[in-house]
Amino acid sequence: MAMPGVHRILICSVLAQVVSISRAIGCPAYADVANMSNDAVAHFDIAKFPGMWYEVYSHNLPGLTSGCHCTRYNVSIETNGWATDFACRKGGLPASVTALHSDNTFASDPKYPGKLTEAWKLPVGHTPATAYWVLDVGVDASGAYEQSLVYSCTSELVAKQERIYLFSRSPTLAKDDVEEWMSYLKGKGVDTSDVRLVPQDAGCWDVLDFVV
């Protein structure tokens, strides 16, 4: 028969394992993964975010964006928030365009202006809002946003799903910039194993079958 003290040790051990598993499957807090030492993140300005963003590297959404080439997002400001017009060509040219639209709210916490959410438009209504966290921003000499690192995480009962996006105003990113962001994410405990280069085929948007 186990002694009461042994019972307590066993209970504490089990609880410790539960806490450890919960942390492993739970999503991090924004402040724990965002580069708050970067002034462009600490004082993120949504007014500088609109315009075309090319998805250079990402962790694709199974089915929805699997096989996408030439992925880009046209960001705009709406009356009560911000929006994106997503477009890609699955498999590249001459595939037709896959197009989606999102209507999104501004950050609710002024301490974290880059802690955004995103809700995709459906035939009726929108998807539930999910995290669209701007973790880091690269700026040019004038302070304009030229690169952005975006993260999304959803936590389920036994697992979490992380989505990572490396955006640029042009269809490419410098190798050093990519490696720096990958190292940064790994240091924050973010799984980058499924991040892949998104093919940005030459002339992909020269075909005038779709305009965003």
GROMACS .gro file of C-alpha atoms in nm:
model
  212
    1MET     CA    1   0.000   0.000   0.000
    2ALA     CA    2   0.145   0.334  -0.106
    3MET     CA    3   0.215   0.585   0.167
    4PRO     CA    4   0.031   0.925   0.162
    5GLY     CA    5   0.359   1.099   0.088
    6VAL     CA    6   0.411   0.881  -0.218
    7HIS     CA    7   0.059   0.965  -0.332
    8ARG     CA    8   0.139   1.334  -0.311
    9ILE     CA    9   0.459   1.283  -0.511
   10LEU     CA   10   0.269   1.091  -0.781
   11ILE     CA   11  -0.004   1.356  -0.798
   12CYS     CA   12   0.252   1.637  -0.821
   13SER     CA   13   0.437   1.448  -1.095
   14VAL     CA   14   0.118   1.398  -1.298
   15LEU     CA   15   0.016   1.762  -1.253
   16ALA     CA   16   0.361   1.876  -1.367
   17GLN     CA   17   0.329   1.663  -1.680
   18VAL     CA   18  -0.019   1.803  -1.749
   19VAL     CA   19   0.111   2.160  -1.715
   20SER     CA   20   0.405   2.077  -1.943
   21ILE     CA   21   0.174   1.925  -2.207
   22SER     CA   22  -0.066   2.220  -2.180
   23ARG     CA   23   0.216   2.461  -2.247
   24ALA     CA   24   0.332   2.251  -2.541
   25ILE     CA   25  -0.011   2.244  -2.704
   26GLY     CA   26  -0.120   2.592  -2.604
   27CYS     CA   27  -0.062   2.903  -2.811
   28PRO     CA   28   0.187   3.163  -2.684
   29ALA     CA   29   0.097   3.512  -2.576
   30TYR     CA   30   0.158   3.785  -2.832
   31ALA     CA   31   0.418   3.958  -2.616
   32ASP     CA   32   0.613   3.631  -2.589
   33VAL     CA   33   0.663   3.593  -2.963
   34ALA     CA   34   0.644   3.946  -3.107
   35ASN     CA   35   0.966   4.142  -3.153
   36MET     CA   36   0.864   4.422  -2.918
   37SER     CA   37   1.221   4.557  -2.923
   38ASN     CA   38   1.152   4.667  -3.281
   39ASP     CA   39   0.987   5.010  -3.268
   40ALA     CA   40   0.793   4.929  -3.585
   41VAL     CA   41   0.625   4.644  -3.393
   42ALA     CA   42   0.589   4.815  -3.056
   43HIS     CA   43   0.425   5.110  -3.235
   44PHE     CA   44   0.282   4.921  -3.530
   45ASP     CA   45   0.088   5.156  -3.758
   46ILE     CA   46  -0.190   4.989  -3.955
   47ALA     CA   47  -0.199   5.294  -4.182
   48LYS     CA   48   0.142   5.183  -4.320
   49PHE     CA   49   0.025   4.827  -4.384
   50PRO     CA   50  -0.205   4.868  -4.690
   51GLY     CA   51  -0.087   4.779  -5.037
   52MET     CA   52   0.040   4.465  -5.205
   53TRP     CA   53   0.220   4.197  -5.003
   54TYR     CA   54   0.377   3.890  -5.164
   55GLU     CA   55   0.380   3.569  -4.962
   56VAL     CA   56   0.738   3.453  -5.012
   57TYR     CA   57   0.748   3.177  -4.750
   58SER     CA   58   0.461   3.022  -4.557
   59HIS     CA   59   0.308   2.726  -4.382
   60ASN     CA   60   0.015   2.656  -4.614
   61LEU     CA   61  -0.341   2.593  -4.502
   62PRO     CA   62  -0.415   2.232  -4.608
   63GLY     CA   63  -0.650   2.227  -4.904
   64LEU     CA   64  -0.720   2.598  -4.908
   65THR     CA   65  -0.378   2.721  -5.018
   66SER     CA   66  -0.196   2.394  -5.091
   67GLY     CA   67  -0.018   2.414  -5.426
   68CYS     CA   68  -0.049   2.791  -5.449
   69HIS     CA   69   0.193   2.984  -5.668
   70CYS     CA   70   0.223   3.362  -5.694
   71THR     CA   71   0.039   3.420  -5.366
   72ARG     CA   72  -0.024   3.782  -5.281
   73TYR     CA   73  -0.248   3.989  -5.057
   74ASN     CA   74  -0.378   4.336  -5.130
   75VAL     CA   75  -0.437   4.502  -4.793
   76SER     CA   76  -0.675   4.795  -4.757
   77ILE     CA   77  -0.832   5.003  -4.481
   78GLU     CA   78  -1.208   4.987  -4.434
   79THR     CA   79  -1.441   5.209  -4.232
   80ASN     CA   80  -1.433   4.983  -3.927
   81GLY     CA   81  -1.121   4.783  -3.984
   82TRP     CA   82  -0.886   4.648  -4.249
   83ALA     CA   83  -0.926   4.396  -4.531
   84THR     CA   84  -0.728   4.164  -4.753
   85ASP     CA   85  -0.787   4.041  -5.105
   86PHE     CA   86  -0.600   3.713  -5.140
   87ALA     CA   87  -0.505   3.569  -5.478
   88CYS     CA   88  -0.297   3.275  -5.598
   89ARG     CA   89  -0.273   3.032  -5.887
   90LYS     CA   90  -0.271   2.668  -5.776
   91GLY     CA   91   0.005   2.501  -5.971
   92GLY     CA   92   0.101   2.828  -6.138
   93LEU     CA   93   0.015   2.948  -6.486
   94PRO     CA   94  -0.209   2.887  -6.671
   95ALA     CA   95  -0.424   2.790  -6.370
   96SER     CA   96  -0.719   3.013  -6.289
   97VAL     CA   97  -0.704   3.240  -5.987
   98THR     CA   98  -0.811   3.134  -5.639
   99ALA     CA   99  -0.945   3.450  -5.477
  100LEU     CA  100  -1.058   3.516  -5.120
  101HIS     CA  101  -1.154   3.825  -4.920
  102SER     CA  102  -1.125   3.898  -4.550
  103ASP     CA  103  -1.281   4.170  -4.336
  104ASN     CA  104  -1.088   4.230  -4.016
  105THR     CA  105  -1.094   4.440  -3.703
  106PHE     CA  106  -0.819   4.662  -3.570
  107ALA     CA  107  -0.617   4.555  -3.266
  108SER     CA  108  -0.824   4.568  -2.950
  109ASP     CA  109  -0.531   4.623  -2.712
  110PRO     CA  110  -0.344   4.952  -2.768
  111LYS     CA  111  -0.037   4.799  -2.601
  112TYR     CA  112  -0.011   4.554  -2.889
  113PRO     CA  113  -0.118   4.729  -3.210
  114GLY     CA  114   0.018   4.443  -3.423
  115LYS     CA  115  -0.205   4.185  -3.252
  116LEU     CA  116  -0.462   4.169  -3.531
  117THR     CA  117  -0.732   3.918  -3.624
  118GLU     CA  118  -0.857   3.794  -3.958
  119ALA     CA  119  -1.199   3.664  -4.070
  120TRP     CA  120  -1.252   3.527  -4.422
  121LYS     CA  121  -1.569   3.609  -4.610
  122LEU     CA  122  -1.806   3.319  -4.682
  123PRO     CA  123  -2.111   3.305  -4.910
  124VAL     CA  124  -2.301   3.390  -4.592
  125GLY     CA  125  -2.115   3.566  -4.315
  126HIS     CA  126  -1.750   3.515  -4.222
  127THR     CA  127  -1.527   3.252  -4.064
  128PRO     CA  128  -1.458   3.293  -3.692
  129ALA     CA  129  -1.181   3.549  -3.641
  130THR     CA  130  -0.837   3.398  -3.591
  131ALA     CA  131  -0.504   3.546  -3.490
  132TYR     CA  132  -0.312   3.752  -3.744
  133TRP     CA  133  -0.016   3.863  -3.538
  134VAL     CA  134   0.248   4.089  -3.687
  135LEU     CA  135   0.562   3.967  -3.510
  136ASP     CA  136   0.822   4.172  -3.693
  137VAL     CA  137   0.844   4.442  -3.956
  138GLY     CA  138   1.125   4.553  -4.185
  139VAL     CA  139   1.126   4.918  -4.291
  140ASP     CA  140   1.306   5.122  -4.553
  141ALA     CA  141   1.492   5.451  -4.502
  142SER     CA  142   1.166   5.645  -4.503
  143GLY     CA  143   1.001   5.418  -4.246
  144ALA     CA  144   0.770   5.248  -4.498
  145TYR     CA  145   0.689   4.884  -4.427
  146GLU     CA  146   0.878   4.661  -4.672
  147GLN     CA  147   0.874   4.320  -4.501
  148SER     CA  148   0.654   4.159  -4.238
  149LEU     CA  149   0.655   3.840  -4.034
  150VAL     CA  150   0.304   3.722  -3.950
  151TYR     CA  151   0.200   3.440  -3.716
  152SER     CA  152  -0.127   3.266  -3.641
  153CYS     CA  153  -0.197   2.998  -3.383
  154THR     CA  154  -0.505   2.800  -3.287
  155SER     CA  155  -0.507   2.570  -2.986
  156GLU     CA  156  -0.721   2.257  -2.976
  157LEU     CA  157  -0.773   1.991  -2.712
  158VAL     CA  158  -0.463   1.785  -2.789
  159ALA     CA  159  -0.267   1.997  -3.037
  160LYS     CA  160  -0.199   2.343  -3.168
  161GLN     CA  161  -0.175   2.462  -3.525
  162GLU     CA  162   0.074   2.734  -3.612
  163ARG     CA  163   0.077   2.928  -3.937
  164ILE     CA  164   0.376   3.138  -4.042
  165TYR     CA  165   0.396   3.392  -4.323
  166LEU     CA  166   0.697   3.583  -4.452
  167PHE     CA  167   0.577   3.876  -4.660
  168SER     CA  168   0.756   4.125  -4.880
  169ARG     CA  169   0.652   4.416  -5.100
  170SER     CA  170   0.843   4.238  -5.377
  171PRO     CA  171   0.819   3.868  -5.478
  172THR     CA  172   1.151   3.784  -5.309
  173LEU     CA  173   1.325   3.807  -4.971
  174ALA     CA  174   1.698   3.813  -4.908
  175LYS     CA  175   1.837   3.482  -4.782
  176ASP     CA  176   1.984   3.651  -4.473
  177ASP     CA  177   1.645   3.799  -4.383
  178VAL     CA  178   1.474   3.461  -4.415
  179GLU     CA  179   1.738   3.287  -4.204
  180GLU     CA  180   1.718   3.560  -3.941
  181TRP     CA  181   1.340   3.523  -3.909
  182MET     CA  182   1.358   3.142  -3.903
  183SER     CA  183   1.617   3.158  -3.626
  184TYR     CA  184   1.405   3.411  -3.438
  185LEU     CA  185   1.094   3.189  -3.456
  186LYS     CA  186   1.281   2.878  -3.344
  187GLY     CA  187   1.418   3.075  -3.050
  188LYS     CA  188   1.060   3.154  -2.952
  189GLY     CA  189   0.962   2.788  -2.968
  190VAL     CA  190   0.766   2.819  -3.292
  191ASP     CA  191   0.767   2.514  -3.520
  192THR     CA  192   0.906   2.617  -3.859
  193SER     CA  193   0.945   2.267  -4.004
  194ASP     CA  194   0.658   2.308  -4.251
  195VAL     CA  195   0.750   2.655  -4.378
  196ARG     CA  196   0.808   2.642  -4.752
  197LEU     CA  197   0.907   2.876  -5.033
  198VAL     CA  198   0.601   2.995  -5.226
  199PRO     CA  199   0.680   2.992  -5.601
  200GLN     CA  200   0.647   3.343  -5.741
  201ASP     CA  201   0.643   3.259  -6.111
  202ALA     CA  202   0.759   3.522  -6.358
  203GLY     CA  203   0.469   3.686  -6.539
  204CYS     CA  204   0.211   3.532  -6.308
  205TRP     CA  205   0.004   3.849  -6.293
  206ASP     CA  206   0.068   3.965  -6.647
  207VAL     CA  207  -0.237   3.766  -6.760
  208LEU     CA  208  -0.535   3.997  -6.739
  209ASP     CA  209  -0.791   3.747  -6.612
  210PHE     CA  210  -0.799   3.887  -6.261
  211VAL     CA  211  -0.722   4.218  -6.096
  212VAL     CA  212  -0.689   4.296  -5.724
   0.00000   0.00000   0.00000
